[in-house]
Coordinates of C-alpha atoms and ligand atoms in Angstrom, one line a residue:
Chain A
X30 CA 116.7 122.4 66.4
X31 CA 117.9 119.2 64.9
X32 CA 121.0 119.1 67.0
X33 CA 118.9 118.2 70.1
X34 CA 119.6 114.7 71.4
X35 CA 117.4 111.9 70.2
X36 CA 116.7 109.6 73.1
X37 CA 114.9 106.2 73.1
X38 CA 113.2 105.4 76.4
X39 CA 112.1 102.0 77.7
X40 CA 109.6 101.5 80.5
X41 CA 108.6 98.1 82.0
X42 CA 108.0 98.9 85.7
X43 CA 104.5 97.4 85.7
X44 CA 102.3 95.9 83.0
X45 CA 102.9 98.3 80.1
X46 CA 105.8 97.8 77.7
X47 CA 106.6 101.3 76.6
X48 CA 109.1 102.5 74.1
X49 CA 109.2 106.2 73.4
X50 CA 111.5 108.4 71.2
X51 CA 112.0 112.1 72.0
X52 CA 114.1 114.8 70.4
X53 CA 114.8 117.4 73.0
X54 CA 111.3 118.1 74.3
X55 CA 109.6 117.0 71.1
X56 CA 107.7 113.7 71.2
X57 CA 108.5 111.6 68.1
X58 CA 107.0 108.2 69.1
X59 CA 105.2 106.6 72.0
X60 CA 104.6 102.9 71.5
X61 CA 102.9 101.0 74.3
X62 CA 101.9 97.3 74.5
X63 CA 99.8 96.5 77.6
X64 CA 99.2 93.2 79.2
X65 CA 96.3 94.6 81.3
X66 CA 93.8 92.3 79.7
X67 CA 95.8 89.3 80.8
X68 CA 95.7 90.6 84.4
X69 CA 92.0 91.5 84.5
X70 CA 90.8 88.1 85.4
X71 CA 93.2 88.1 88.4
X72 CA 91.9 91.5 89.6
X73 CA 95.4 92.9 89.7
X74 CA 98.8 92.8 88.0
X75 CA 100.4 89.3 88.2
X76 CA 104.2 89.9 88.2
X77 CA 105.2 86.8 86.3
X78 CA 102.5 87.3 83.7
X79 CA 103.7 90.9 83.2
X80 CA 107.4 89.8 82.9
X81 CA 106.5 87.2 80.2
X82 CA 104.5 89.8 78.3
X83 CA 107.4 92.3 78.5
X84 CA 109.8 89.8 76.9
X85 CA 107.4 89.1 74.1
X86 CA 106.5 92.7 73.4
X87 CA 110.0 94.2 73.7
X88 CA 111.4 93.9 70.1
X89 CA 108.0 94.6 68.4
X90 CA 107.5 97.7 70.5
X91 CA 111.0 99.0 69.8
X92 CA 110.3 98.4 66.1
X93 CA 107.0 100.2 66.2
X94 CA 108.5 103.2 68.0
X95 CA 111.2 103.5 65.3
X96 CA 108.7 103.2 62.5
X97 CA 106.3 105.8 64.2
X98 CA 109.3 108.2 64.5
X99 CA 110.3 107.4 61.0
X100 CA 113.9 106.6 62.0
X101 CA 116.3 103.8 62.3
X102 CA 117.9 102.7 65.7
X103 CA 121.2 104.1 64.4
X104 CA 119.7 107.6 64.6
X105 CA 119.3 107.3 68.4
X106 CA 121.8 109.3 70.4
X107 CA 121.2 107.7 73.9
X108 CA 119.1 105.0 75.6
X109 CA 117.1 105.7 78.7
X110 CA 115.4 103.1 80.8
X111 CA 113.3 102.9 84.0
X112 CA 115.7 101.4 86.6
X113 CA 113.1 101.5 89.4
X114 CA 110.9 101.6 91.3
X115 CA 108.5 98.9 90.1
X116 CA 108.1 95.1 89.9
X117 CA 111.6 93.6 90.0
X118 CA 111.2 90.9 87.3
X119 CA 109.4 93.4 85.0
X120 CA 112.0 96.1 85.4
X121 CA 114.8 93.6 84.7
X122 CA 113.4 92.9 81.2
X123 CA 113.5 96.6 80.3
X124 CA 116.9 97.2 81.8
X125 CA 118.4 94.2 80.0
X126 CA 116.9 95.4 76.7
X127 CA 118.2 98.9 77.2
X128 CA 121.7 97.6 78.0
X129 CA 121.5 95.4 74.9
X130 CA 120.7 98.4 72.8
X131 CA 123.5 100.4 74.4
X132 CA 126.0 97.7 73.5
X133 CA 124.7 97.0 70.0
X134 CA 124.5 100.7 69.1
X135 CA 127.5 101.9 71.2
X136 CA 125.4 104.6 72.8
X137 CA 125.3 105.9 76.4
X138 CA 122.8 104.4 78.8
X139 CA 120.7 106.3 81.4
X140 CA 119.0 104.2 84.1
X141 CA 116.5 106.6 85.5
X142 CA 113.8 106.8 88.2
X143 CA 110.2 106.1 87.1
X144 CA 108.8 108.8 89.4
X145 CA 111.1 111.5 88.0
X146 CA 110.1 110.5 84.5
X147 CA 106.4 111.0 85.4
X148 CA 107.3 114.6 86.2
X149 CA 109.6 115.2 83.2
X150 CA 107.1 113.9 80.7
X151 CA 105.1 117.1 81.1
X152 CA 107.8 119.0 79.3
X153 CA 106.7 117.2 76.1
X154 CA 103.3 118.9 76.3
X155 CA 103.8 122.1 78.3
X156 CA 107.5 123.0 77.7
X157 CA 110.4 123.4 80.2
X158 CA 109.5 122.8 83.9
X159 CA 109.8 125.9 86.1
X160 CA 112.4 125.3 88.9
X161 CA 111.2 124.5 91.4
X162 CA 108.1 122.6 90.5
X163 CA 105.8 120.7 92.8
X164 CA 104.7 117.3 91.6
X165 CA 101.7 115.1 92.7
X166 CA 102.1 111.6 91.3
X167 CA 99.1 109.3 91.7
X168 CA 98.7 105.9 90.2
X169 CA 98.1 102.2 91.0
X170 CA 101.7 102.1 92.3
X171 CA 102.4 105.5 93.7
X172 CA 100.9 108.4 95.6
X173 CA 103.7 111.0 96.2
X174 CA 104.1 114.7 96.7
X175 CA 107.5 115.8 95.4
X176 CA 109.4 119.1 95.5
X177 CA 111.4 119.2 92.3
X178 CA 114.1 121.9 92.2
X179 CA 115.8 120.0 89.2
X180 CA 114.2 117.0 87.7
X181 CA 117.5 115.6 86.5
X182 CA 119.3 115.5 89.9
X183 CA 117.3 117.1 92.8
X184 CA 114.0 115.7 93.8
X185 CA 112.8 115.8 97.4
X186 CA 110.0 113.7 98.8
X187 CA 107.6 115.7 100.9
X188 CA 105.1 112.8 101.4
X189 CA 103.7 109.6 100.1
X190 CA 101.0 107.1 100.9
X191 CA 101.5 105.2 104.1
X192 CA 99.4 102.2 102.9
X193 CA 97.5 101.8 99.6
X194 CA 98.3 103.9 96.5
X195 CA 95.5 106.1 95.3
X196 CA 94.9 103.9 92.1
X197 CA 94.9 100.8 94.3
X198 CA 92.1 102.3 96.3
X199 CA 90.1 102.9 93.1
X200 CA 90.7 99.2 92.1
X201 CA 89.6 97.9 95.5
X202 CA 86.5 100.1 95.7
X203 CA 85.6 99.1 92.1
X204 CA 85.6 95.5 93.2
X205 CA 83.3 96.3 96.2
X206 CA 81.0 98.0 93.7
X207 CA 81.2 95.1 91.2
X208 CA 83.0 97.2 88.6
X209 CA 85.8 95.8 86.4
X210 CA 89.6 96.1 86.8
X211 CA 91.3 98.5 86.4
X212 CA 88.8 100.5 88.6
X213 CA 89.8 104.1 88.0
X214 CA 88.1 104.7 84.6
X215 CA 85.0 102.8 85.7
X216 CA 84.5 104.8 88.9
X217 CA 85.2 108.0 87.1
X218 CA 82.5 107.2 84.5
X219 CA 80.0 105.9 87.1
X220 CA 80.6 109.0 89.3
X221 CA 79.4 111.3 86.6
X222 CA 75.8 110.2 87.2
X223 CA 76.2 110.1 91.0
X224 CA 75.7 112.7 93.8
X225 CA 78.2 113.3 96.6
X226 CA 75.8 112.1 99.3
X227 CA 78.1 110.2 101.7
X228 CA 80.8 111.8 103.8
X229 CA 83.7 109.3 103.6
X230 CA 86.8 109.9 105.7
X231 CA 89.8 111.9 104.5
X232 CA 92.9 110.0 105.6
X233 CA 95.7 111.7 107.6
X234 CA 93.8 115.0 107.7
X235 CA 93.2 115.4 111.5
X236 CA 95.2 118.2 113.2
X237 CA 97.5 115.7 114.8
X238 CA 98.1 113.9 111.4
X239 CA 98.7 117.3 109.8
X240 CA 101.7 117.6 112.2
X241 CA 103.1 114.1 111.8
X242 CA 102.0 113.2 108.3
X243 CA 101.5 116.7 106.8
X244 CA 102.0 115.6 103.2
X245 CA 101.5 111.9 103.5
X246 CA 98.4 110.1 102.3
X247 CA 96.4 107.1 103.5
X248 CA 93.6 105.4 101.5
X249 CA 93.3 102.1 103.3
X250 CA 90.8 103.4 105.9
X251 CA 88.7 105.1 103.1
X252 CA 88.5 101.8 101.2
X253 CA 87.4 100.0 104.3
X254 CA 84.8 102.7 105.1
X255 CA 83.3 102.3 101.6
X256 CA 83.2 98.5 102.0
X257 CA 81.5 98.9 105.4
X258 CA 78.9 101.3 104.1
X259 CA 78.1 99.1 101.1
X260 CA 77.9 96.0 103.3
X261 CA 75.5 97.7 105.7
X262 CA 73.1 98.6 102.9
X263 CA 73.3 95.0 101.6
X264 CA 72.7 93.6 105.1
X265 CA 69.6 95.9 105.4
X266 CA 68.4 94.5 102.0
X267 CA 68.6 97.9 100.4
X268 CA 69.9 98.7 96.9
X269 CA 73.4 100.1 96.8
X270 CA 73.4 103.5 95.0
X271 CA 76.6 102.6 93.1
X272 CA 76.9 106.0 91.3
X273 CA 76.5 107.9 94.5
X274 CA 79.1 105.7 96.3
X275 CA 81.5 106.1 93.4
X276 CA 81.1 109.9 93.4
X277 CA 81.4 110.2 97.1
X278 CA 84.5 107.9 97.3
X279 CA 86.1 109.7 94.3
X280 CA 85.4 113.1 96.0
X281 CA 87.2 112.0 99.2
X282 CA 90.3 110.9 97.3
X283 CA 90.5 113.9 95.1
X284 CA 89.8 116.3 98.0
X285 CA 92.7 115.1 100.1
X286 CA 95.1 114.9 97.1
X287 CA 94.4 118.4 95.9
X288 CA 94.2 119.9 99.4
X289 CA 97.6 118.7 100.4
X290 CA 99.2 119.5 97.0
X291 CA 98.0 123.1 97.1
X292 CA 99.1 123.4 100.7
X293 CA 102.6 122.1 99.8
X294 CA 102.9 124.6 97.0
X295 CA 101.9 127.5 99.3
X296 CA 104.2 126.4 102.1
X297 CA 107.2 125.9 99.8
X298 CA 106.6 129.0 97.7
X299 CA 106.1 127.0 94.5
X300 CA 103.8 128.4 91.9
X301 CA 103.6 125.4 89.5
X302 CA 102.0 122.0 90.2
X303 CA 102.5 119.1 87.8
X304 CA 100.1 116.1 88.3
X305 CA 101.1 112.7 86.8
X306 CA 100.4 109.0 87.0
X307 CA 97.4 107.1 85.8
X308 CA 95.0 108.6 88.3
X309 CA 95.8 112.1 86.8
X310 CA 93.4 111.0 84.0
X311 CA 90.6 111.2 86.5
X312 CA 88.2 113.9 85.4
X313 CA 87.2 115.1 88.9
X314 CA 90.9 115.3 90.0
X315 CA 91.6 117.5 86.9
X316 CA 88.7 119.8 87.6
X317 CA 89.2 120.2 91.3
X318 CA 93.0 120.7 90.9
X319 CA 92.3 123.4 88.3
X320 CA 89.8 125.1 90.5
X321 CA 91.8 125.1 93.7
X322 CA 95.1 126.0 92.0
X323 CA 93.4 128.9 90.2
X324 CA 92.1 130.1 93.6
X325 CA 95.6 129.9 95.1
X326 CA 97.4 131.5 92.1
X327 CA 99.1 128.3 91.2
X328 CA 99.6 127.1 87.6
X329 CA 98.5 123.5 87.3
X330 CA 100.0 121.4 84.5
X331 CA 98.5 117.9 83.7
X332 CA 99.8 116.1 80.7
X333 CA 97.2 114.4 78.4
X334 CA 96.0 111.0 79.8
X335 CA 98.3 109.0 77.4
X336 CA 101.3 110.7 78.8
X337 CA 100.1 110.3 82.5
X338 CA 99.9 106.5 82.4
X339 CA 103.2 104.6 82.3
X340 CA 104.9 104.9 78.9
X341 CA 108.3 105.0 77.2
X342 CA 108.0 108.7 76.2
X343 CA 108.3 109.8 79.8
X344 CA 111.5 107.9 80.2
X345 CA 112.9 109.3 76.9
X346 CA 111.8 112.8 78.1
X347 CA 113.8 112.6 81.3
X348 CA 116.7 110.9 79.4
X349 CA 116.8 113.8 76.9
X350 CA 116.8 116.3 79.7
X351 CA 119.7 114.5 81.3
X352 CA 121.7 114.5 78.1
X353 CA 120.9 118.1 77.5
X354 CA 122.2 119.0 80.9
X355 CA 125.3 117.0 80.6
X356 CA 124.4 114.5 83.4
X357 CA 126.7 111.5 83.5
X358 CA 125.4 108.3 81.9
X359 CA 124.9 105.1 84.0
X360 CA 127.2 102.1 83.8
X361 CA 126.2 98.8 82.1
X362 CA 126.3 97.2 85.6
X363 CA 123.3 99.2 87.1
X364 CA 120.8 97.0 88.8
X365 CA 117.0 97.1 88.4
X366 CA 116.0 98.5 91.8
X367 CA 112.4 97.7 92.7
X368 CA 112.4 100.0 95.7
X369 CA 114.5 102.9 94.1
X370 CA 114.1 106.0 96.2
X371 CA 112.8 109.1 94.3
X372 CA 115.8 111.1 95.7
X373 CA 117.9 108.9 93.4
X374 CA 117.0 110.3 90.0
X375 CA 119.5 108.1 88.1
X376 CA 120.8 104.7 88.9
X377 CA 124.0 104.3 90.8
X378 CA 126.8 101.8 90.0
X379 CA 125.9 98.1 90.3
X380 CA 128.0 95.3 91.6
X381 CA 131.0 95.6 89.3
Chain B
X29 CA 131.4 84.0 61.0
X30 CA 131.5 85.7 64.5
X31 CA 129.0 84.4 67.0
X32 CA 128.1 85.8 70.3
X33 CA 126.8 83.1 72.7
X34 CA 125.3 83.7 76.1
X35 CA 123.4 81.8 78.7
X36 CA 121.7 83.0 81.9
X37 CA 119.6 79.9 82.7
X38 CA 121.8 78.8 85.6
X39 CA 123.5 80.4 88.6
X40 CA 126.2 81.6 86.2
X41 CA 126.3 84.2 83.5
X42 CA 128.3 82.7 80.6
X43 CA 129.3 84.5 77.4
X44 CA 131.6 83.6 74.5
X45 CA 132.6 85.0 71.1
X46 CA 133.2 82.1 68.7
X47 CA 134.4 82.2 65.1
X48 CA 132.7 79.0 64.1
X49 CA 135.7 76.8 64.8
X50 CA 137.2 78.1 67.9
X51 CA 136.4 80.3 71.0
X52 CA 138.0 83.8 70.6
X53 CA 137.1 85.0 74.1
X54 CA 134.9 83.8 76.9
X55 CA 134.0 84.7 80.5
X56 CA 131.8 83.4 83.2
X57 CA 130.5 85.2 86.3
X58 CA 128.6 83.6 89.2
X59 CA 125.7 85.3 91.0
X60 CA 122.3 83.6 90.9
X61 CA 120.4 86.8 91.6
X62 CA 122.6 89.3 89.8
X63 CA 122.2 88.2 86.1
X64 CA 120.8 91.7 85.3
X65 CA 123.9 93.4 86.7
X66 CA 126.5 90.9 85.4
X67 CA 125.4 90.1 81.8
X68 CA 126.0 93.4 79.9
X69 CA 129.4 94.2 81.4
X70 CA 130.5 90.6 80.7
X71 CA 129.3 90.9 77.1
X72 CA 131.2 94.2 76.7
X73 CA 134.3 92.6 78.2
X74 CA 134.2 89.5 76.0
X75 CA 133.6 91.6 72.8
X76 CA 136.6 93.7 73.8
X77 CA 138.8 90.7 74.6
X78 CA 137.8 89.3 71.1
X79 CA 138.9 92.6 69.6
X80 CA 135.6 93.4 68.1
X81 CA 132.6 95.7 68.7
X82 CA 129.0 94.5 68.4
X83 CA 128.7 95.4 64.7
X84 CA 131.4 92.8 64.0
X85 CA 128.9 90.0 65.1
X86 CA 127.1 87.9 62.5
X87 CA 124.9 85.7 64.7
X88 CA 123.7 85.4 68.3
X89 CA 123.0 82.1 70.1
X90 CA 121.2 82.1 73.4
X91 CA 120.5 79.4 76.0
X92 CA 116.7 79.1 76.3
X93 CA 116.8 77.2 79.5
X94 CA 115.0 75.7 81.1
X95 CA 116.0 77.7 84.2
X96 CA 114.7 80.2 86.7
X97 CA 112.5 82.6 84.8
X98 CA 113.9 86.0 85.8
X99 CA 117.5 85.2 85.0
X100 CA 116.5 83.3 81.8
X101 CA 114.5 86.3 80.4
X102 CA 117.5 88.6 80.9
X103 CA 119.6 86.5 78.5
X104 CA 116.9 86.0 76.0
X105 CA 115.8 89.7 75.9
X106 CA 119.4 90.7 75.6
X107 CA 120.0 88.4 72.6
X108 CA 116.7 89.3 70.9
X109 CA 117.3 93.1 71.2
X110 CA 120.9 93.0 70.2
X111 CA 120.1 90.8 67.3
X112 CA 117.3 93.1 66.1
X113 CA 119.4 96.2 66.5
X114 CA 122.3 94.6 64.6
X115 CA 120.1 93.0 62.0
X116 CA 121.6 89.5 62.6
X117 CA 119.9 86.2 63.3
X118 CA 119.3 85.0 66.9
X119 CA 118.9 81.3 67.6
X120 CA 118.1 79.4 70.8
X121 CA 119.6 76.2 72.1
X122 CA 118.3 74.2 75.1
X123 CA 120.8 74.9 77.8
X124 CA 120.7 71.2 78.9
X125 CA 121.8 70.2 75.4
X126 CA 124.9 72.3 75.8
X127 CA 125.7 70.7 79.2
X128 CA 125.3 67.3 77.5
X129 CA 127.5 68.1 74.6
X130 CA 130.3 69.2 76.9
X131 CA 129.9 66.1 79.0
X132 CA 130.3 63.9 75.9
X133 CA 133.3 65.9 74.7
X134 CA 135.0 65.8 78.1
X135 CA 134.4 62.0 78.3
X136 CA 132.5 62.6 81.6
X137 CA 129.9 60.1 80.5
X138 CA 130.4 56.6 79.1
X139 CA 126.8 55.5 78.5
X140 CA 123.3 56.9 78.0
X141 CA 122.9 59.7 80.5
X142 CA 120.7 62.4 81.9
X143 CA 121.2 66.1 82.6
X144 CA 119.6 67.4 85.7
X145 CA 119.7 71.1 86.7
X146 CA 118.3 73.0 89.7
X147 CA 114.7 74.1 89.1
X148 CA 114.3 75.4 92.7
X149 CA 111.2 74.5 94.7
X150 CA 112.7 71.1 95.3
X151 CA 112.5 70.2 91.7
X152 CA 114.9 69.5 88.8
X153 CA 114.9 70.2 85.1
X154 CA 115.7 66.9 83.4
X155 CA 116.4 65.6 79.9
X156 CA 117.9 62.3 78.8
X157 CA 120.6 61.8 76.2
X158 CA 122.2 59.1 74.1
X159 CA 125.9 58.4 74.4
X160 CA 126.4 60.6 71.3
X161 CA 125.0 63.6 73.3
X162 CA 121.8 63.9 71.4
X163 CA 118.6 64.5 73.4
X164 CA 116.3 61.5 73.7
X165 CA 113.6 63.0 76.0
X166 CA 112.7 66.1 77.9
X167 CA 113.3 68.6 79.1
X168 CA 110.7 68.3 81.9
X169 CA 110.5 69.7 85.4
X170 CA 109.8 67.3 88.2
X171 CA 110.7 66.3 91.8
X172 CA 113.9 64.2 92.0
X173 CA 111.9 61.3 93.4
X174 CA 109.6 61.3 90.4
X175 CA 112.5 60.9 87.9
X176 CA 112.5 57.6 86.1
X177 CA 114.6 55.2 88.3
X178 CA 116.6 54.1 85.2
X179 CA 117.7 57.7 84.5
X180 CA 118.1 58.4 88.2
X181 CA 120.5 55.5 88.9
X182 CA 122.5 56.0 85.7
X183 CA 125.1 58.7 84.9
X184 CA 123.7 62.2 85.6
X185 CA 125.5 65.5 84.9
X186 CA 124.4 69.0 86.0
X187 CA 123.9 70.9 89.2
X188 CA 120.6 69.0 89.9
X189 CA 122.4 65.7 90.5
X190 CA 124.9 67.4 92.8
X191 CA 122.1 69.1 94.7
X192 CA 120.1 65.8 95.4
X193 CA 122.8 63.1 95.8
X194 CA 120.2 61.1 97.8
X195 CA 118.3 60.6 94.5
X196 CA 121.1 60.6 92.0
X197 CA 123.8 58.0 92.7
X198 CA 126.2 58.9 90.0
X199 CA 126.4 62.7 89.6
X200 CA 129.1 64.0 87.4
X201 CA 130.5 67.3 86.0
X202 CA 129.9 69.6 84.3
X203 CA 127.5 71.2 86.7
X204 CA 126.6 74.4 84.8
X205 CA 126.1 75.3 81.1
X206 CA 129.0 77.0 79.3
X207 CA 128.3 79.4 76.4
X208 CA 130.9 77.9 74.1
X209 CA 128.9 74.6 74.1
X210 CA 125.8 76.4 73.0
X211 CA 127.7 77.2 69.8
X212 CA 128.9 73.6 69.4
X213 CA 125.3 72.3 69.7
X214 CA 124.0 74.9 67.2
X215 CA 126.7 74.1 64.7
X216 CA 126.8 70.3 65.1
X217 CA 123.1 69.6 65.8
X218 CA 121.3 72.2 63.8
X219 CA 118.1 70.2 64.1
X220 CA 118.1 71.1 67.8
X221 CA 118.3 74.8 67.2
X222 CA 115.1 76.6 68.2
X223 CA 113.6 80.1 68.3
X224 CA 114.9 82.3 71.2
X225 CA 111.8 81.6 73.3
X226 CA 112.2 80.6 77.0
X227 CA 111.5 77.0 78.0
X228 CA 109.5 77.9 81.1
X229 CA 107.9 74.5 81.6
X230 CA 105.8 76.0 84.3
X231 CA 102.7 78.2 84.2
X232 CA 102.9 81.5 86.0
X233 CA 101.9 81.4 89.7
X234 CA 98.7 83.3 89.7
X235 CA 95.4 82.9 91.5
X236 CA 92.3 84.6 90.3
X237 CA 91.6 87.2 93.0
X238 CA 88.3 88.9 91.9
X239 CA 86.1 88.0 94.8
X240 CA 85.1 90.6 97.3
X241 CA 86.6 90.4 100.8
X242 CA 84.0 91.4 103.3
X243 CA 85.2 93.9 106.0
X244 CA 82.2 93.8 108.3
X245 CA 82.6 91.2 111.0
X246 CA 79.9 88.6 110.8
Ligands
ZN16 ZN1 104.0 105.1 87.1

């Protein structure tokens, strides 16, 4: 199996500097440097802070990935990098680093789509993806339902959030409840001790919405409903049952995500659902997805939490799949595209 | 000695291959918001024009600004990653020093002078130089009207002077940094060589946003 391509992947779309190395579908290294602590006091990711941290972390993280994989950069067959979507200035640091490696090592460059990489990473844990696969991607930056006939060149968007991303809703509700940033893990932990006592709204679930926004999501109204509910208790001088609010909010998010994902699988005749993105680490999402997919005869695949959050391994995983399938590399002139569409799996030509 | 020099601190992307005494190949492309797209192809082209591949390089010199952050970082991360992959040293040179060195060589200045470049937000990056081209003060970032009147009314090179003629009476060329002059500064003024770390001169714009916003009308 040693003739499989060795690909180094670089990910800098948000606040994690990730460098992963993959041989075929085997993970060799997954080095991640995070600037999340620097953002915590701002209650969200500050783009300029993230970009500065990427610059400082890039060479050390590349070195760490090589040493973890027990190899030299000269052993790498191809370079892959997140070309978009993401924070423009942050993406640019990774794309420039990847191009620099491609020139220095004289290796092909693959500028790839971050969302497609979130899907492809599951191959590192669960083996080749069935075709087609359905993918639910949920994080602080995205909430998408994707039909994936071929992760290297055919991804179709069935739906996405029309306002806040799911992870963003966790962050905002955490703030309302006085929990730290990032909110997801704190709400998950808090909810364990809570009861689902409050019926919060499920966005875009009315019969009319199910016609016009069948596979879209909306979390802005939910976030506002939680804030209103909490403010009403406070105004009445009552204690806020934080654990119950956390559990009820989380239930509302997870319910609508899994309900629409299972429906999409059924309607498109797809029998495998991959869940990725940081919110895929949520314990309630995992258990409800497993339960509902089992009931519907759908296989659910969720990578371990370290592979769900943004990392370089997922970029390397998709890059390796592109090499294996003989997809054309990208030119050195590709842009970093902050609003790259998921239908564009690899980056098109730039200016030159 | 085969040196790759590059700078992305201005509205241009400038790249040169230099053998220590002369420029073997050089190229410049303009596009203030396209450094990320322009730089790598320009490097590939300049290496090819010099008749070498990256493994033929022995040193990399990069302009560390000051300049607009996003573009500046593209050049610096490129230099750092290439240098690390090739196992060769990477040095930084203040981009304003390279403009100053070229101005002296071109006889564009005849006395003590300043270099002013565009810092956006109605400000300039500014440093002052002796007639020998060695930096005396700066670089700093400030509004043109806050520049020391002596420096402001004297000879000033760089795009900042051209941008604010109402404040700088005697603006001169060169306007932008050229990669070959980064090499000249590094070789002739080794005491001005620095680590390849950006001269940001400004803190990130960031406001703490941790307070709760109420949604219930009061
Ligand atoms: Zn992501």
